[in-house]
Coordinates of C-alpha atoms in Angstrom, one line a residue:
X1 CA 0.0 0.0 0.0
X2 CA 1.4 3.4 -0.9
X3 CA 1.9 6.1 1.7
X4 CA -0.9 8.1 0.2
X5 CA -3.4 5.2 0.3
X6 CA -2.2 4.4 3.9
X7 CA -2.9 8.0 5.0
X8 CA -6.3 8.0 3.4
X9 CA -7.2 4.8 5.2
X10 CA -6.0 6.2 8.5
X11 CA -8.2 9.3 8.0
X12 CA -11.2 7.1 7.1
X13 CA -10.7 5.0 10.2
X14 CA -10.3 8.1 12.4
X15 CA -13.4 9.7 10.9
X16 CA -15.4 6.6 11.5
X17 CA -14.2 6.4 15.1
X18 CA -15.2 10.0 15.7
X19 CA -18.6 9.5 14.2
X20 CA -19.2 6.4 16.3
X21 CA -18.1 8.1 19.5
X22 CA -20.4 11.0 18.7
X23 CA -23.3 8.7 18.1
X24 CA -22.6 6.8 21.3
X25 CA -22.6 10.1 23.3
X26 CA -25.9 11.2 21.8
X27 CA -27.4 7.8 22.4
X28 CA -26.2 7.8 26.1
X29 CA -27.7 11.2 26.7
X30 CA -31.0 10.1 25.2
X31 CA -31.0 6.9 27.3
X32 CA -30.2 8.9 30.5
X33 CA -33.0 11.3 29.8
X34 CA -35.4 8.5 29.2
X35 CA -34.4 6.7 32.5
X36 CA -34.8 10.0 34.4
X37 CA -38.5 9.9 33.6
X38 CA -38.9 6.7 35.7
X39 CA -41.2 3.7 35.1
X40 CA -44.4 4.1 33.2
X41 CA -46.1 1.8 30.6
X42 CA -42.6 0.7 29.8
X43 CA -39.8 0.0 32.3
X44 CA -37.4 2.9 32.8
X45 CA -34.4 0.9 31.8
X46 CA -32.4 -0.1 28.7
X47 CA -35.1 -2.6 27.6
X48 CA -37.8 0.1 27.8
X49 CA -35.7 2.6 25.9
X50 CA -35.1 0.2 23.1
X51 CA -38.8 -0.6 22.9
X52 CA -39.8 3.0 22.6
X53 CA -37.3 3.4 19.8
X54 CA -39.0 0.6 18.0
X55 CA -42.3 2.4 18.4
X56 CA -40.8 5.4 16.5
X57 CA -41.4 3.7 13.2
X58 CA -45.2 4.1 13.9
X59 CA -45.0 7.5 15.5
X60 CA -45.8 11.0 14.3
X61 CA -44.2 14.4 15.0
X62 CA -47.2 16.7 14.2
X63 CA -48.6 16.4 17.7
X64 CA -49.4 20.1 17.9
X65 CA -51.1 20.3 14.5
X66 CA -54.8 20.5 15.5
X67 CA -56.2 18.0 13.0
X68 CA -53.9 16.5 10.4
X69 CA -56.6 14.3 9.0
X70 CA -60.0 14.4 7.2
X71 CA -62.5 14.9 10.1
X72 CA -65.4 13.3 8.3
X73 CA -63.5 10.3 7.2
X74 CA -61.9 9.7 10.6
X75 CA -65.2 10.4 12.5
X76 CA -66.8 7.5 10.5
X77 CA -64.0 5.2 11.8
X78 CA -64.0 6.5 15.4
X79 CA -67.7 6.2 16.1
X80 CA -70.9 8.2 15.8
X81 CA -70.1 10.8 18.5
X82 CA -66.5 11.5 17.6
X83 CA -67.3 14.7 15.7
X84 CA -69.4 16.1 18.6
X85 CA -68.3 18.7 21.1
X86 CA -68.4 17.6 24.8
X87 CA -66.4 20.4 26.3
X88 CA -68.6 22.6 28.5
X89 CA -67.3 25.9 27.0
X90 CA -64.8 27.1 24.5
X91 CA -61.3 27.2 25.9
X92 CA -59.4 30.4 26.1
X93 CA -55.9 30.5 24.7
X94 CA -53.4 29.1 27.3
X95 CA -51.0 31.7 28.7
X96 CA -47.3 31.3 27.9
X97 CA -45.4 28.8 25.7
X98 CA -46.3 25.1 25.7
X99 CA -44.4 23.1 28.3
X100 CA -41.3 21.2 27.2
X101 CA -42.1 17.6 26.2
X102 CA -39.2 15.3 25.5
X103 CA -39.4 13.6 22.1
X104 CA -39.7 10.0 23.3
X105 CA -42.5 8.0 21.7
X106 CA -43.2 6.8 25.2
X107 CA -43.6 8.1 27.9
X108 CA -45.1 11.4 27.0
X109 CA -44.3 13.8 29.8
X110 CA -43.8 17.5 30.4
X111 CA -40.6 18.5 32.2
X112 CA -41.5 22.2 32.7
X113 CA -44.6 23.9 34.2
X114 CA -45.3 20.8 36.3
X115 CA -48.2 20.6 38.8
X116 CA -47.6 21.0 42.5
X117 CA -48.1 18.1 44.9
X118 CA -51.3 19.7 46.3
X119 CA -52.7 20.2 42.7
X120 CA -52.0 16.5 41.8
X121 CA -53.8 15.4 45.0
X122 CA -56.9 17.4 44.0
X123 CA -56.7 15.9 40.5
X124 CA -56.6 12.3 41.9
X125 CA -59.5 13.1 44.3
X126 CA -61.6 14.5 41.4
X127 CA -61.2 11.3 39.3
X128 CA -62.2 9.2 42.2
X129 CA -65.2 11.4 43.0
X130 CA -66.4 11.4 39.4
X131 CA -66.3 7.6 39.3
X132 CA -68.1 7.5 42.7
X133 CA -70.8 9.7 41.4
X134 CA -71.3 7.5 38.3
X135 CA -71.1 3.9 39.7
X136 CA -72.1 1.5 37.0
X137 CA -70.8 3.8 34.3
X138 CA -67.3 4.6 35.4
X139 CA -64.6 3.3 37.8
X140 CA -61.5 4.6 39.4
X141 CA -58.6 2.2 39.2
X142 CA -54.9 1.9 38.3
X143 CA -54.1 2.5 34.6
X144 CA -54.1 -0.4 32.3
X145 CA -51.8 1.6 29.9
X146 CA -49.2 3.2 32.1
X147 CA -48.7 1.1 35.1
X148 CA -49.7 2.1 38.7
X149 CA -51.1 5.6 38.1
X150 CA -54.6 6.9 38.9
X151 CA -57.1 6.3 36.0
X152 CA -60.7 6.9 35.1
X153 CA -62.1 3.9 33.2
X154 CA -65.4 2.8 31.8
X155 CA -67.0 0.4 34.2
X156 CA -65.8 -3.2 33.6
X157 CA -69.4 -4.3 33.1
X158 CA -70.1 -1.9 30.2
X159 CA -69.5 -2.6 26.6
X160 CA -66.6 -0.5 25.3
X161 CA -67.4 1.9 22.5
X162 CA -65.3 1.8 19.4
X163 CA -63.0 4.7 20.5
X164 CA -62.1 3.0 23.8
X165 CA -61.1 -0.4 22.3
X166 CA -57.4 0.5 21.9
X167 CA -57.2 1.9 25.5
X168 CA -59.0 -1.2 27.0
X169 CA -61.7 1.0 28.3
X170 CA -59.5 3.7 29.8
X171 CA -60.9 7.2 29.6
X172 CA -58.2 9.2 31.4
X173 CA -55.1 8.8 33.6
X174 CA -52.9 11.2 35.4
X175 CA -49.1 11.1 35.4
X176 CA -47.8 11.5 39.0
X177 CA -44.3 12.9 38.1
X178 CA -45.7 16.0 36.4
X179 CA -49.5 16.2 36.6
X180 CA -50.2 16.0 32.9
X181 CA -53.2 13.9 31.9
X182 CA -53.9 11.6 28.9
X183 CA -57.6 11.8 27.8
X184 CA -59.5 10.1 25.1
X185 CA -61.5 13.0 23.6
X186 CA -63.8 13.3 20.7
X187 CA -62.0 14.5 17.6
X188 CA -63.8 17.9 17.8
X189 CA -62.7 18.4 21.4
X190 CA -59.1 17.2 20.8
X191 CA -58.8 19.6 17.9
X192 CA -60.0 22.6 20.0
X193 CA -57.8 21.7 22.9
X194 CA -54.7 21.6 20.6
X195 CA -55.7 24.8 18.8
X196 CA -55.8 26.7 22.2
X197 CA -52.5 25.2 23.3
X198 CA -53.8 23.3 26.3
X199 CA -52.4 20.1 25.1
X200 CA -51.2 17.9 22.2
X201 CA -51.7 14.5 20.8
X202 CA -49.6 11.4 21.7
X203 CA -46.9 10.6 19.1
X204 CA -48.8 7.3 18.5
X205 CA -52.2 9.0 18.0
X206 CA -53.4 8.2 14.5
X207 CA -51.4 5.0 14.3
X208 CA -51.4 2.6 17.3
X209 CA -53.8 4.9 19.2
X210 CA -56.8 6.8 18.1
X211 CA -56.6 10.4 17.0
X212 CA -58.4 11.6 20.1
X213 CA -55.8 10.3 22.5
X214 CA -54.6 13.7 23.8
X215 CA -52.3 15.0 26.5
X216 CA -53.7 17.8 28.7
X217 CA -50.9 19.9 30.2
X218 CA -50.6 20.0 34.0
X219 CA -52.8 22.7 35.6
X220 CA -50.8 25.5 37.2
X221 CA -53.5 27.3 39.1
X222 CA -57.2 27.2 40.1
X223 CA -58.5 28.5 36.8
X224 CA -56.6 25.9 34.9
X225 CA -57.7 23.2 37.3
X226 CA -61.3 24.1 36.4
X227 CA -60.5 23.8 32.7
X228 CA -58.9 20.5 33.4
X229 CA -62.1 19.3 35.1
X230 CA -64.1 20.3 32.1
X231 CA -61.8 18.3 29.8
X232 CA -62.1 15.2 32.1
X233 CA -65.9 15.7 32.0
X234 CA -65.8 15.9 28.2
X235 CA -63.9 12.6 28.0
X236 CA -66.3 10.9 30.4
X237 CA -69.4 12.1 28.5
X238 CA -67.9 10.9 25.2
X239 CA -67.2 7.5 26.7
X240 CA -70.7 7.2 28.1
X241 CA -72.6 8.9 25.2
X242 CA -74.6 5.8 24.4
X243 CA -74.6 4.4 28.0
X244 CA -76.1 7.0 30.2
X245 CA -75.8 10.5 31.7
X246 CA -72.6 11.4 33.5
X247 CA -73.2 13.2 36.8
X248 CA -70.6 15.9 37.2
X249 CA -68.8 16.7 40.5

């Protein structure tokens, strides 16, 4: 091998080594950030990190685009009430920028503007009270989607409507680390919530999950807590639209 060819080969090997080292640093930082979020529907370890990477092939990045789909066509697939509005009032625009959401396929969490411990306790109590006021329609239990976190579900004796099939009857669950909430909303309500910057879709919404699977950002004060309660009520009414009247608390 000539000196020129030898030098070129050396440069190529060195370049590949630098690229590999850089990729490993990026991967390690991503893995560390994932583990920092703790356990959820997936374990907060290397196996969980690899699993959520596999989910990326079915994920979307347009989570803050209000409705990247044909509403009429998707409503026909999601069920007869998916185009209806269940929110009690139109939402005002949310103050400030959206909270920071890491780009993992799962879990979906906010790492800024998180709820206080007192606020999260009120949120848990509200889900439990809402289920208690609607025994036979709803139940308060641990999430079937994200592990041991508080959840509002369709009562186990009820037939699940089409839009709750993928969530195994789950209507809403709260994330204890930050106070954000996943809700299964009608397409109309999900679109309005995203338009007013109160939340965003999951990255798997529209693929493995329905388009209405939406994250409501953690409430920061009393006014936002009341809006959160309205969104929970909307999800409950949507879930029970053909089953009975939901009594609000």
